Short mmCIF file of C-alpha atoms in Angstrom, two decimals:
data_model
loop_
_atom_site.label_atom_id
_atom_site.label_comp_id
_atom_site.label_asym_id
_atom_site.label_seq_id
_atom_site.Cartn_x
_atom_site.Cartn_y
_atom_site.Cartn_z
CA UNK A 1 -14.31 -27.17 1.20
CA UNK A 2 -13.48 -23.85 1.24
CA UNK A 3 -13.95 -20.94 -1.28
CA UNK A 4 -9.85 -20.65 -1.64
CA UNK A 5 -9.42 -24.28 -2.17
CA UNK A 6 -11.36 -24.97 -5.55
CA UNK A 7 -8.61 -22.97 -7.45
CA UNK A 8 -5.65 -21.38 -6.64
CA UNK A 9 -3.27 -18.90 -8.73
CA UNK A 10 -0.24 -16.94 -9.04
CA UNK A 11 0.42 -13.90 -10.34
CA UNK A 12 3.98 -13.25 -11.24
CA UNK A 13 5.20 -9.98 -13.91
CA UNK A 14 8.26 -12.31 -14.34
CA UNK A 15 7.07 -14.14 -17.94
CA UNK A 16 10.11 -16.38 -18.17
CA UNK A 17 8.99 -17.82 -14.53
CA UNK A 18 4.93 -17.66 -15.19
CA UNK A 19 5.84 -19.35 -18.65
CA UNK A 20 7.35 -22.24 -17.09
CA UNK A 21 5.18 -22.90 -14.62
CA UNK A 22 2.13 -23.16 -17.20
CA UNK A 23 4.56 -25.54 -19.09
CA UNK A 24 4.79 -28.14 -16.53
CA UNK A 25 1.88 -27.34 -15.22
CA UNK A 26 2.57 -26.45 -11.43
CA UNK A 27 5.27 -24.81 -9.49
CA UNK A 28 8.09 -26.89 -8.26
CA UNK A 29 8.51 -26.61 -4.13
CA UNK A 30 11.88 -28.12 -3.71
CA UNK A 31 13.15 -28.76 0.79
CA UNK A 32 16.53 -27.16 1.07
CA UNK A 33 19.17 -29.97 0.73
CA UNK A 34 16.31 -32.47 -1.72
CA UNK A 35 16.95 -33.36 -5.06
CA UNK A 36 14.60 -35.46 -7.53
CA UNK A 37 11.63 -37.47 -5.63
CA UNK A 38 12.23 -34.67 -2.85
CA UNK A 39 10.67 -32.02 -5.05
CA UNK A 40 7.00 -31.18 -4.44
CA UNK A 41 5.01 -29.78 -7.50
CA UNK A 42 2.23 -27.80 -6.67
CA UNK A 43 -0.87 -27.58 -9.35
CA UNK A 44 -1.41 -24.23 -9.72
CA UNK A 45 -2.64 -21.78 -12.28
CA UNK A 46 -0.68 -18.81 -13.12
CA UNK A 47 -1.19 -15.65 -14.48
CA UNK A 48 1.02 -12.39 -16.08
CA UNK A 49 -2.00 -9.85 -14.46
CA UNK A 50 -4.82 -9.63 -13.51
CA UNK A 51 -6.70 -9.08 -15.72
CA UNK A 52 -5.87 -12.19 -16.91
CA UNK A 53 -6.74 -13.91 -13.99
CA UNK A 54 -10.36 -11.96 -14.27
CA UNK A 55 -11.28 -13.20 -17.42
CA UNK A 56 -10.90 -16.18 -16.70
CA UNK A 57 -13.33 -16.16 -13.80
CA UNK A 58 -15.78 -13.99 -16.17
CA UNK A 59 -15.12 -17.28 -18.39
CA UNK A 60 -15.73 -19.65 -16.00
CA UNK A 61 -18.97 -18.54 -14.81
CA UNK A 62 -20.74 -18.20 -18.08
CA UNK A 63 -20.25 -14.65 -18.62
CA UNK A 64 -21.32 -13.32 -15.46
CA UNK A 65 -19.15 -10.08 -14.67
CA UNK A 66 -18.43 -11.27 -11.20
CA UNK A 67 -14.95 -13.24 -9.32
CA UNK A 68 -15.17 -15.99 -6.42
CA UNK A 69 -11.91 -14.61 -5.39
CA UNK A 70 -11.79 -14.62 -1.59
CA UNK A 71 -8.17 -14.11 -0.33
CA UNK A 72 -5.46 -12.77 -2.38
CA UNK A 73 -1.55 -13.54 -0.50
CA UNK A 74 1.17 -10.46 -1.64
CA UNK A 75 4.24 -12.04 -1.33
CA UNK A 76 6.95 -9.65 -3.04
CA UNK A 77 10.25 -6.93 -1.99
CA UNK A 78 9.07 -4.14 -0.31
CA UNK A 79 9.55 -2.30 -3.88
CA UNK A 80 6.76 -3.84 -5.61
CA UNK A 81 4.28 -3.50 -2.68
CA UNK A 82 2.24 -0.77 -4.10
CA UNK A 83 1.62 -2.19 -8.32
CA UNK A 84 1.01 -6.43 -6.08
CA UNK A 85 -1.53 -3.82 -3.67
CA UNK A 86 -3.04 -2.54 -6.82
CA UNK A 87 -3.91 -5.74 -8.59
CA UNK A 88 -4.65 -7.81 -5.20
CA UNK A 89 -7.32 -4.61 -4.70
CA UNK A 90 -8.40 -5.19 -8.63
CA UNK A 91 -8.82 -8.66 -7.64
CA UNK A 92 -10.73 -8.30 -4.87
CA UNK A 93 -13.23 -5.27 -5.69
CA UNK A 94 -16.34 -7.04 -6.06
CA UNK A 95 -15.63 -9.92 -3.29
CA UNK A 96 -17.51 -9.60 0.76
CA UNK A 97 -15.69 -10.88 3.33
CA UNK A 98 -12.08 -11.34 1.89
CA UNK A 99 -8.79 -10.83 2.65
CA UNK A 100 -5.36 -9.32 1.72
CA UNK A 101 -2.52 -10.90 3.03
CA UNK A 102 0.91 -8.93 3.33
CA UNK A 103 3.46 -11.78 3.97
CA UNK A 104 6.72 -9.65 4.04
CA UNK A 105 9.50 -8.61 5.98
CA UNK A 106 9.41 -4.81 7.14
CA UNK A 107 7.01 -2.61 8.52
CA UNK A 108 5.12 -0.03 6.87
CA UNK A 109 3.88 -1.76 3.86
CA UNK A 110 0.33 -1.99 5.58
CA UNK A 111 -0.76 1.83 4.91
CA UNK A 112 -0.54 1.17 0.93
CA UNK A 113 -2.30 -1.83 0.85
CA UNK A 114 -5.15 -0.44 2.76
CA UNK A 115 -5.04 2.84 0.51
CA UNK A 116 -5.29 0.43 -2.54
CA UNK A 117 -8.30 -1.57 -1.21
CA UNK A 118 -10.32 2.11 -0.40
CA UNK A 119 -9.17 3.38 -4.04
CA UNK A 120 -10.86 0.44 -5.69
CA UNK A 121 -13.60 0.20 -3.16
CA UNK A 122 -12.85 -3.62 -1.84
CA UNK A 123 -14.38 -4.29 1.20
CA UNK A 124 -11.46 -7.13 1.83
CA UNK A 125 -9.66 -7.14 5.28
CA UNK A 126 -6.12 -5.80 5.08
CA UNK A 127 -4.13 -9.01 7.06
CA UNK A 128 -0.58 -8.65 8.37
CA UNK A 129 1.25 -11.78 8.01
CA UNK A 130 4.82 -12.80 9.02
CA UNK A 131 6.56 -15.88 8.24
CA UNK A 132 9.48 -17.28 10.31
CA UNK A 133 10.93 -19.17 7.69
CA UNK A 134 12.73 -18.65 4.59
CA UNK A 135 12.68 -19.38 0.55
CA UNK A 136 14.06 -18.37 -2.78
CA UNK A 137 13.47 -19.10 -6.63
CA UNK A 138 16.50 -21.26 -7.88
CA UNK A 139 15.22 -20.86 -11.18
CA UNK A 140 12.15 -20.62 -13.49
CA UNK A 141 9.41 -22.24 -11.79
CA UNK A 142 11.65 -23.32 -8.98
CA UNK A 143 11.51 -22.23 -5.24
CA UNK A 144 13.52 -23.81 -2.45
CA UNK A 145 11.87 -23.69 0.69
CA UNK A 146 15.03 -23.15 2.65
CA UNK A 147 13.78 -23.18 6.26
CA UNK A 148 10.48 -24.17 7.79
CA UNK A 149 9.00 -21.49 10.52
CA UNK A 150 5.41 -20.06 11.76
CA UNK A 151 3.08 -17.79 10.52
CA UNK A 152 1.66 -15.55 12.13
CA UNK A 153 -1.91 -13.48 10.65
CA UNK A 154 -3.50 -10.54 12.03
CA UNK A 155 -6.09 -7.98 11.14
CA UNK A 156 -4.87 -4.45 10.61
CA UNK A 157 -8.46 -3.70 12.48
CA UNK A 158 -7.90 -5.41 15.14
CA UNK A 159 -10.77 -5.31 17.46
CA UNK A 160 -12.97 -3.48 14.86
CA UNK A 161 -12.65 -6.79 12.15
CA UNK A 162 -16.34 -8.05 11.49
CA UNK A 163 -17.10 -11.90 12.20
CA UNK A 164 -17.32 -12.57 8.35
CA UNK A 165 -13.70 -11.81 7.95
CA UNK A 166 -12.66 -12.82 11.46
CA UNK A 167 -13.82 -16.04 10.54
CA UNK A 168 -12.52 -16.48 7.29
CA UNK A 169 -9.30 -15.20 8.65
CA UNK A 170 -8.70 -17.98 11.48
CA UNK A 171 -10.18 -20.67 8.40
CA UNK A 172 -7.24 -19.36 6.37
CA UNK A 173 -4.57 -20.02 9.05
CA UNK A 174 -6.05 -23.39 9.97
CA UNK A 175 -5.47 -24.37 5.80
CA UNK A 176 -2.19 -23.03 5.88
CA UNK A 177 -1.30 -25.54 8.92
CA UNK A 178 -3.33 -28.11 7.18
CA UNK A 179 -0.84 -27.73 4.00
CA UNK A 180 1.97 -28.57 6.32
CA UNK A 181 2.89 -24.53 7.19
CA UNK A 182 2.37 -23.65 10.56
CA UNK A 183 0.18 -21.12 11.42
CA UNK A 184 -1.73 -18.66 13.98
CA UNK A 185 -4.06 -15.63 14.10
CA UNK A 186 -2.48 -13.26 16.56
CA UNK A 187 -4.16 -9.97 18.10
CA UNK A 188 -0.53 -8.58 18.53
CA UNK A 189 0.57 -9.07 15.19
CA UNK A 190 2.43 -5.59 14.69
CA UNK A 191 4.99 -6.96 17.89
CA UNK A 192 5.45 -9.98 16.24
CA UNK A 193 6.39 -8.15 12.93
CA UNK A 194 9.08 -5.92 15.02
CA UNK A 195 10.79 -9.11 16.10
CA UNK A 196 11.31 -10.71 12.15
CA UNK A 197 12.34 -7.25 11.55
CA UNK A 198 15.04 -7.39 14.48
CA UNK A 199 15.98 -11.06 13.76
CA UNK A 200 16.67 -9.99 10.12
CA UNK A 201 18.67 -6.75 11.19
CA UNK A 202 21.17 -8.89 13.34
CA UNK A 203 21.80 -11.51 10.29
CA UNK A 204 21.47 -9.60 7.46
CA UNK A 205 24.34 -7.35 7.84
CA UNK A 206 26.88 -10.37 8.62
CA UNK A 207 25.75 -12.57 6.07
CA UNK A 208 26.50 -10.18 3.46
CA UNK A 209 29.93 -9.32 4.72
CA UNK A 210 30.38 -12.98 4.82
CA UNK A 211 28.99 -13.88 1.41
CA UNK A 212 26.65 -16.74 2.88
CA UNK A 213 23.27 -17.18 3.38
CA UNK A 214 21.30 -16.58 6.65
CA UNK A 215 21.51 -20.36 7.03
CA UNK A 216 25.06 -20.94 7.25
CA UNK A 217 25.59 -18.46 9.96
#
């Protein structure tokens, strides 16, 4: 088993969604077009900050001022990049050999990750991800998964990425295709980055002069 698979959170600033969630307990993945016994509900903890999510590991080891944390996943608009860089780089200060994953659209959002992992002194491995697929929250504790795609991992190191994290890296993309979302480590992961960026740029703009979603172009 590994490290990432004994315990998995979120960390959301939205209470009203991070409330819910804790209610049920679990997030509800729901396939675009599913209703009722088509909804998935993931058991996951979740957290406000994380801080919260480091106490609890404090907690859970009997005091001991040390995390297990080994790969934190950023997941938000390009707006909230830098405070989600912050507390993935809180999260990940004292941990050897982990990793940072970006998964956004855009480019650019690499440099303040990587300045937030040197500011806190984390060692983790600053991974570009890009997924070619699409989701939204519905509501509180809610996501649709609206379109199933690939994703793609890469070092922002490339060449210079040690085997500890190289490793862990390819272990992390062979869990995410376990869990049913395809997945690869690429070397060129900056190109394949440019073309989500030019996919979105063509449907984007139409969809909101249309008033639909991607999907229904």
């Amino acid at each position: 088993m590994l490290p990432w698979q004994r315990s998995v959170w979120m960390l959301s600033s939205w209470a009203e969604h991070t409330n819910t969630i804790k209610s049920l307990p679990g997030l509800i993945v729901r396939e675009e077009g599913s209703v009722g016994k088509g909804c998935l509900i993931g058991n996951i903890r979740c957290a406000g900050s994380a801080k919260e999510i480091l106490d609890f590991q404090i907690a859970e080891r009997n005091g001991e001022n040390a995390t297990s944390i080994k790969a934190v996943i950023i997941a938000v608009k390009q707006d909230g990049i830098r405070k989600a860089a912050q507390q993935a780089a809180q999260l990940l200060a004292k941990t050897h050999g982990g990793l940072c994953i970006a998964l956004l659209n855009g480019i650019g959002h690499m440099d303040a990750i990587e300045d937030s992992l040197s500011y806190h002194d984390a060692s983790a491995i600053a991974v570009h991800g890009i997924y070619h697929g699409g989701a939204r929250i519905d509501s509180p504790g809610v996501v649709a998964h609206s379109g199933a795609g690939l994703t793609c991992m890469g070092s922002s190191r490339g060449a210079d990425t040690d085997m500890v994290s190289d490793q862990a890296l390819r272990q992390l993309s062979a869990l995410f295709t376990e869990a049913g979302l395809r997945s690869e480590v690429r070397d060129d992961v900056v190109a394949a980055a440019w073309e989500k960026l030019c996919v979105s740029a063509a449907l984007n703009g139409p969809a909101a002069l249309l008033r639909v979603r991607n999907g229904e172009l």
